[in-house]
XYZ file of C-alpha atoms in Angstrom:
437
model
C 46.624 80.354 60.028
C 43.826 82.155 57.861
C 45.486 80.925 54.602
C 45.239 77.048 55.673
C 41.898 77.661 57.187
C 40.998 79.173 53.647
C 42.259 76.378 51.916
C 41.073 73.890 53.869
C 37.152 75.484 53.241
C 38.314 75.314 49.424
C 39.332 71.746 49.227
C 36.740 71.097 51.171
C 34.973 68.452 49.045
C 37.322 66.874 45.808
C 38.814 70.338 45.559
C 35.667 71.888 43.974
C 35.884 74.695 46.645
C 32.479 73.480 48.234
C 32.509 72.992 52.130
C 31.762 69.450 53.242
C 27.808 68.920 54.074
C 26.495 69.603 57.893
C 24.252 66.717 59.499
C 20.891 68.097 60.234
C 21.156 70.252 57.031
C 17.648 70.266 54.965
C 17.472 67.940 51.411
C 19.194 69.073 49.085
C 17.243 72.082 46.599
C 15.654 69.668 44.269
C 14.924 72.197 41.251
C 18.810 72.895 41.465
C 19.591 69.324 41.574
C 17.777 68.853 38.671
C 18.730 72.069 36.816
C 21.971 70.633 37.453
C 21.878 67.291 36.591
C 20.436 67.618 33.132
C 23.373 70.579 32.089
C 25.893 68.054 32.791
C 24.107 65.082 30.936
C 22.520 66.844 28.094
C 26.092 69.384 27.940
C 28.231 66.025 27.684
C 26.153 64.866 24.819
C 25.326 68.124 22.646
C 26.670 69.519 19.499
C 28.553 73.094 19.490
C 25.974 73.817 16.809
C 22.875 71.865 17.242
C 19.797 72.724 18.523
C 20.097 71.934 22.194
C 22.354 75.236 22.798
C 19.215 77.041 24.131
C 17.703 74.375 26.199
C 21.523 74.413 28.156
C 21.055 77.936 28.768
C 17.919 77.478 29.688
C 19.001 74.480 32.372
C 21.866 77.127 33.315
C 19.555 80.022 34.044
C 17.154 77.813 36.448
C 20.155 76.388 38.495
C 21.511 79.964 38.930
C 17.977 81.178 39.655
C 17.709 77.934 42.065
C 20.794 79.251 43.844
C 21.871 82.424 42.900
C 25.244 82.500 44.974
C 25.849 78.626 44.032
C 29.240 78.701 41.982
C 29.113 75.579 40.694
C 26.272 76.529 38.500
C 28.467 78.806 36.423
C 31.293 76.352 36.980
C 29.186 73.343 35.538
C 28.089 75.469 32.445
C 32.381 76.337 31.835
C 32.595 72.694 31.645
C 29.888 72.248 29.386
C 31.537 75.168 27.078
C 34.790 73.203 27.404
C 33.434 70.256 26.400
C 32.211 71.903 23.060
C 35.732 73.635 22.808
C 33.918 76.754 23.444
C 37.326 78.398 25.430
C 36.302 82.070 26.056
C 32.975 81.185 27.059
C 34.386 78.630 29.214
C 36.249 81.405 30.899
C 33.571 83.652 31.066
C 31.555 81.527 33.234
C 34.792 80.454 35.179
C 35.210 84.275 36.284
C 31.285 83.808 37.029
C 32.310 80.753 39.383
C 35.084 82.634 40.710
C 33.750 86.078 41.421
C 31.108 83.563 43.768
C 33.726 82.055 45.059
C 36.993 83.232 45.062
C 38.694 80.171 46.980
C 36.843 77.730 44.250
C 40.289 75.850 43.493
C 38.801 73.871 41.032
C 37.525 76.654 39.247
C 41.149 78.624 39.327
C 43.202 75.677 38.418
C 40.888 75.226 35.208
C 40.840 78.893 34.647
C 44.570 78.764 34.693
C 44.772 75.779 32.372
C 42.667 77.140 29.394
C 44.517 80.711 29.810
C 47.652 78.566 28.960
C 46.088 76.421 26.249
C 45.009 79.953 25.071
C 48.300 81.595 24.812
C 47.734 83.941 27.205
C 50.664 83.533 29.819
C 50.268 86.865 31.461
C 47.040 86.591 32.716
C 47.382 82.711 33.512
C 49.975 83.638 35.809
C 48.478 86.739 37.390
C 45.740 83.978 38.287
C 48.845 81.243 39.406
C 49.771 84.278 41.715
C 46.230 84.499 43.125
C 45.939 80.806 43.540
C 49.218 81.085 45.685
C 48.206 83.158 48.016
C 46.252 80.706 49.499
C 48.726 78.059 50.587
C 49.704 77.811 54.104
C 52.367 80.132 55.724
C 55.591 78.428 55.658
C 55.481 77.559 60.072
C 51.607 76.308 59.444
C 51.279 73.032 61.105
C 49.590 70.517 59.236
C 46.059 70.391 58.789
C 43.262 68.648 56.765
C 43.231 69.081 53.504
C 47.005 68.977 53.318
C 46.856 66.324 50.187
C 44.758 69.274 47.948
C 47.670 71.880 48.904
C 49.988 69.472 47.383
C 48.100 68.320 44.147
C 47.407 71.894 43.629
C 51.080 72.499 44.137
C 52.028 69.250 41.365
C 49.661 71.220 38.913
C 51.394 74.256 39.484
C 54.374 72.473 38.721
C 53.266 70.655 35.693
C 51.858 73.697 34.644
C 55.293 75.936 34.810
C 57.234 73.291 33.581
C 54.944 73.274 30.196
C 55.446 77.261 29.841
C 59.227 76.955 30.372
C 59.174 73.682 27.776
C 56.770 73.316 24.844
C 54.984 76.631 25.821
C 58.082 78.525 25.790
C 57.656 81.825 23.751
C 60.456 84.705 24.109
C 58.002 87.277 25.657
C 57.741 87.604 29.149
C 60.019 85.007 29.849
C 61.596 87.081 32.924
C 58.193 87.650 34.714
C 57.543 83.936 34.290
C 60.849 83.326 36.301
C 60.024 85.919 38.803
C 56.318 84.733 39.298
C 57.962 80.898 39.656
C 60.079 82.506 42.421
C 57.872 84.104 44.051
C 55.621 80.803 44.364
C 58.365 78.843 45.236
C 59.130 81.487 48.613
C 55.086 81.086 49.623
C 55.021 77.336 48.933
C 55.547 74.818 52.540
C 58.204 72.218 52.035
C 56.056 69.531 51.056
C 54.160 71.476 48.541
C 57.690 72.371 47.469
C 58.424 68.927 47.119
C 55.056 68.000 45.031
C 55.962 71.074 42.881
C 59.503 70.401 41.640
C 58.652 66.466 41.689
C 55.780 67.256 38.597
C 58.410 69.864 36.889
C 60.590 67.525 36.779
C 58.695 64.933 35.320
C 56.788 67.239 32.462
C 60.506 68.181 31.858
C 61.712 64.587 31.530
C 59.167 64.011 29.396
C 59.599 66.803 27.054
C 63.149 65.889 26.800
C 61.962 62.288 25.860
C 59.315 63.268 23.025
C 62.057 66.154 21.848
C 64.275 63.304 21.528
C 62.063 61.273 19.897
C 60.766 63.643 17.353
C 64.211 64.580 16.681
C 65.491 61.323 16.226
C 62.356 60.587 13.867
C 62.680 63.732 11.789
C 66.471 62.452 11.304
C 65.646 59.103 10.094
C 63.153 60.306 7.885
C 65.471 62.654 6.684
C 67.760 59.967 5.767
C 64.593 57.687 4.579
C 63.888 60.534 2.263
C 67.419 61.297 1.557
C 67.398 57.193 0.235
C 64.723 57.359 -1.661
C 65.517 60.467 -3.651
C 68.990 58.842 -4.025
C 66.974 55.985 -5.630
C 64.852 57.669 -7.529
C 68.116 59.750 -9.064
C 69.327 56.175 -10.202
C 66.276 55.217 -11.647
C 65.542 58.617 -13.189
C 69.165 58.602 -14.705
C 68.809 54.667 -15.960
C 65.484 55.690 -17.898
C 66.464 59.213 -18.994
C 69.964 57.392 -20.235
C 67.387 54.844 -22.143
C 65.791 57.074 -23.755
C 68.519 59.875 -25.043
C 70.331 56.166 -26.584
C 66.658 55.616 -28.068
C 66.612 58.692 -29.449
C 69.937 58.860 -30.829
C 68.991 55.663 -32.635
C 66.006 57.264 -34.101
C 67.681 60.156 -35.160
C 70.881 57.996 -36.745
C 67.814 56.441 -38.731
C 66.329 59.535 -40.075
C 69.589 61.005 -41.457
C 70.265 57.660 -42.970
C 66.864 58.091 -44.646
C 66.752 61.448 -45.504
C 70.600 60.736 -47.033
C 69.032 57.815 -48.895
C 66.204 59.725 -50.516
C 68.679 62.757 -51.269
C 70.520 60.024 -53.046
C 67.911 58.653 -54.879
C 66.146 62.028 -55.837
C 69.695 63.070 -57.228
C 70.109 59.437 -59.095
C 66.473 60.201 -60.957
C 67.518 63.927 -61.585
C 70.085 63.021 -63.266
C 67.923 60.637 -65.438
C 65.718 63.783 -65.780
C 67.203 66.548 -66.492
C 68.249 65.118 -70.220
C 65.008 64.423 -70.756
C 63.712 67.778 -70.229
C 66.759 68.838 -72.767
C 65.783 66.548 -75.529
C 61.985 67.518 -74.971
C 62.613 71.373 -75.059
C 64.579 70.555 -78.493
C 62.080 68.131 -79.856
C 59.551 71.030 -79.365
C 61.464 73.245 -80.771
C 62.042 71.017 -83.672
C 58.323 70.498 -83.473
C 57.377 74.048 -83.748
C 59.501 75.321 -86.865
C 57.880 72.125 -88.702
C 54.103 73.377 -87.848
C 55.237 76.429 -88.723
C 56.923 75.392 -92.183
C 54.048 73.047 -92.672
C 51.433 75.807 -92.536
C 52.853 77.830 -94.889
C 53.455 74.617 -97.358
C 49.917 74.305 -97.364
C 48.747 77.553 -97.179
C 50.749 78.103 -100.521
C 49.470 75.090 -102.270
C 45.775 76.041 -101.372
C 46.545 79.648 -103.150
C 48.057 78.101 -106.599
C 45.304 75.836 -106.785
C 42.865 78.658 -106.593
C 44.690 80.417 -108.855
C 44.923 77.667 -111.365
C 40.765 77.651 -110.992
C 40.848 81.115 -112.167
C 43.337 81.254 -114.451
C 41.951 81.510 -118.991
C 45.683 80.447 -119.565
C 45.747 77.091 -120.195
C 49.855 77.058 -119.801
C 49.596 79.221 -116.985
C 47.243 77.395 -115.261
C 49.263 73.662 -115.731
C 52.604 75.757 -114.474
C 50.718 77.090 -111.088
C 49.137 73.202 -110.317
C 52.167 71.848 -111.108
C 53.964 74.281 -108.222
C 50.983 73.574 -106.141
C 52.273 70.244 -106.477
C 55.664 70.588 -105.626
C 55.168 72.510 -102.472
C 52.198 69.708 -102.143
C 55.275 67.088 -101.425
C 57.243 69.243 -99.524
C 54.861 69.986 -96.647
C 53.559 65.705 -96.976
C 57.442 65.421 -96.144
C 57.438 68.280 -93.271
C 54.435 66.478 -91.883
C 55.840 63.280 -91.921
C 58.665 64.718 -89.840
C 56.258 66.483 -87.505
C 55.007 62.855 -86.824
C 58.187 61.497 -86.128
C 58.892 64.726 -84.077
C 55.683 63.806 -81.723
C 56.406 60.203 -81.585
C 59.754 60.593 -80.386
C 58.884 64.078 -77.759
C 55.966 61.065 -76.659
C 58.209 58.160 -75.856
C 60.420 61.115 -73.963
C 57.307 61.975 -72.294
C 56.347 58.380 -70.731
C 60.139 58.050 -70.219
C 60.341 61.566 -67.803
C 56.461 60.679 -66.231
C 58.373 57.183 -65.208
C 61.604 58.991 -63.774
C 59.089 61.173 -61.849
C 56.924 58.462 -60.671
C 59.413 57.299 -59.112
C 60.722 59.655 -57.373
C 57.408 61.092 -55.850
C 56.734 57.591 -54.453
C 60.434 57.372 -52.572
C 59.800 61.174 -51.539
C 56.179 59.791 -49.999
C 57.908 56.373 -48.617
C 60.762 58.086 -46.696
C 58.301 60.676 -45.501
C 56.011 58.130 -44.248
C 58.964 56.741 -42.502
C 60.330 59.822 -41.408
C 56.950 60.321 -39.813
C 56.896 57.167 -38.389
C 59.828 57.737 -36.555
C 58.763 61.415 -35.209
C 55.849 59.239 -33.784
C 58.517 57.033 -31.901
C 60.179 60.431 -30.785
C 57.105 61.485 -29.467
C 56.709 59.527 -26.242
C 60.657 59.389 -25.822
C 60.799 63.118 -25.807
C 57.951 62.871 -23.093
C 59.581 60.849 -20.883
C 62.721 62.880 -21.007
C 60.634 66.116 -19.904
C 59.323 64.528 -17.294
C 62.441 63.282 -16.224
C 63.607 67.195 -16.067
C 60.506 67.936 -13.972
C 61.293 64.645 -11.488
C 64.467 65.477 -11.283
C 63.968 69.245 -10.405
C 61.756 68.290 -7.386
C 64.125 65.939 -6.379
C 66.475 68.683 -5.869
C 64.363 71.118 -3.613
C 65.126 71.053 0.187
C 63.524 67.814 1.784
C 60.931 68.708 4.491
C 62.204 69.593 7.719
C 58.381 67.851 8.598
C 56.294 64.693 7.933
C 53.148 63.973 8.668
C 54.678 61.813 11.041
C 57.015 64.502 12.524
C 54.130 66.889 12.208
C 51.840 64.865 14.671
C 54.227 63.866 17.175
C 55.311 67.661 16.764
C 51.355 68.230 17.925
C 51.834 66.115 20.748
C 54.806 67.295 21.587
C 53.443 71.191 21.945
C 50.378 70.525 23.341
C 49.378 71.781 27.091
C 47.283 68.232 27.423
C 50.012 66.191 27.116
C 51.588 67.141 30.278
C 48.889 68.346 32.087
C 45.508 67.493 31.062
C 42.057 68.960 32.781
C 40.172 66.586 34.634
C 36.606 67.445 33.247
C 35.155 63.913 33.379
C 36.175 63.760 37.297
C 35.079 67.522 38.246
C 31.702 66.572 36.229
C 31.287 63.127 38.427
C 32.118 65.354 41.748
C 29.622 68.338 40.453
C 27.491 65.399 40.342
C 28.218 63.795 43.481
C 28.020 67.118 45.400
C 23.892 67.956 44.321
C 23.602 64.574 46.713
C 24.239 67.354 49.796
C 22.857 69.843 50.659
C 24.538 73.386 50.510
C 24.561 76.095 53.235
């Protein structure tokens, strides 16, 4: 009988392991009340890092002063940390609640709940198998309280069924089905009942959100899988666009730069006896300067001598070969003249011929150019094609955003079983209205 009497004095009041209040018991301590009152209120509404941390200490340290063997004092202030996702000083104040009050079943179940949301299955069920020990021997009759035996028993269930579903890890996975035996053997029929009832259901419901995940992750898949498939066709169409594009630009620059090899070989040709009658016409040119120099270098020399000369005959003989040679370099220079017009109308002729083919060396570059500037963005396009098409083939993600969030949901210990803080905070609360032994 001790373990339902136990129990009973744990559930006493909402299952916050206070007993229920005594008539002719004095008010309720008003500094606790009010240490109390204004942790809850001012925890629920503070920032893990503003500057109302201290002042909740502060309201913690006058309820425990208030009441030093109170546990919901350090049980209120684990709320408040839990609140503020504040986990392992949540559980260091729920061991503060706990060492108080060891039958505080509120205190254990939360205990138990962060120590799974923690990842720290050993411990959670070292405390499961402490919390067990307090339901009623199987030949108990029924007795008050009976309904908190079997909610604690659903949140054991709840609670197993998450660590053998979503929690599921590959350590210790043979102590968890000996600790789940060994609750099952200490847990009464109906507690039995409640327990396999709320496994059954967090199961069910795993199953359903596995399914559904699943099935999501597979039509996205496929979604994906359509897309890319799209994208392929339309990366193909405008990659196909623009090699044709290309091969049209490049049909057009060998057509030009066979054009302009024609018409640089066409002017050549017009050239090259140009340059032949020029190099002879110089030549010509050349031996005539050179004759006519010497014509006139002679004549210059008889003359002189004829200046000079007391021989009258000899004198009319040297002007009259000064004379001779006189007409002979007139004629040389007359064909030196002819000589330059002719190497100058060569000269315009050639400058023409190479005119002209400058100007269609400068046209088909400029065209040429032109179309290495239409290249340009085709070329572009085709290496950014390559890069599309490359990520198009890597693996498609196994997960979506989509998949990825209902993959959160799917994992997480709130989910199946969630912790009732806003009710143990309104029955904290409600229990200050009493007062305590």
């Amino acid at each position: 009988m001790w373990r339902r009497n136990v129990l009973v004095a744990w559930c006493g009041l909402a299952g916050l392991g206070l007993s229920a209040p005594a008539a002719g018991l004095a008010a309720p301590d008003e500094a606790f009340k009010t240490a109390m009152t204004a942790l809850l209120d001012q925890g629920w509404q503070a920032s893990p890092k503003d500057q109302t941390q201290d002042e909740l200490a502060g309201y913690y340290a006058r309820a425990a002063q208030a009441r030093p063997g109170d546990a919901r004092a350090p049980y209120a202030y684990a709320l408040v940390q839990f609140r503020q996702h504040k986990y392992e000083a949540a559980l260091k104040f729920l061991d503060e609640a706990l060492a108080l009050d060891k039958a505080n079943g509120a205190a254990r179940r939360a205990k138990i709940w962060l120590l799974v949301l923690t990842k720290k299955k050993s411990a959670a069920l070292v405390e499961i198998d402490t919390l067990s020990k307090f339901f009623p021997q199987q030949d108990a009759p029924p007795a008050a309280g009976n309904d908190e035996f079997v909610q604690t028993a659903a949140f054991l269930g709840r609670i197993y069924a998450y660590l053998e579903g979503p929690g599921l890890t590959t350590a210790n996975n043979t102590s968890l089905l000996e600790h789940k035996t060994k609750l099952w053997e200490r847990m009464p029929l109906p507690e039995r009942s409640a327990f396999e009832k709320s496994f059954n259901r967090v199961a069910s419901r795993f199953g359903e959100l596995t399914h559904t995940k699943d099935q999501t992750q597979a039509d996205e898949k496929a979604e994906q899988e359509r897309q890319r498939a799209t994208a392929r066709a339309d990366l193909l169409a405008e990659k196909s666009e623009a090699e044709k594009d290309l091969d049209g630009l490049d049909a057009k620059a060998e057509k030009m730069r066979a054009d302009l090899a024609q018409q640089t070989s066409d002017l050549d040709a017009q050239i090259a006896p140009l340059n032949t009658q020029l190099s002879q016409l110089a030549s010509k040119a050349a031996a005539l300067e050179g004759e006519l120099a010497v014509l006139q270098n002679n004549v210059a020399g008889l003359l002189n001598q004829a200046a000079f000369s007391k021989d009258p005959g000899e004198g009319s003989a040297l002007r009259a070969e000064a004379l001779r040679q006189d007409v002979l370099a007139a004629r040389d220079d007359a064909d030196l003249r002819a000589v330059q017009l002719q190497a100058a109308d060569l000269t315009a002729r050639r400058l023409l011929l190479v005119s002209r083919r400058q100007t269609a060396q400068n046209r088909a570059q400029s065209a040429l150019d032109n179309l290495d500037n239409q290249e340009a963005p085709l070329r572009a396009t085709l290496k950014r094609v390559a890069i599309e098409e490359q990520k198009l083939n890597k693996p498609i993600r196994a997960s979506t955003t989509r998949v990825t969030a209902m993959s959160n949901v799917l994992e997480a210990l709130s989910t199946y079983a969630a912790l009732p803080v806003e009710e143990e905070k309104q029955r904290l609360l409600d229990s200050l209205e009493f007062a305590m032994p």
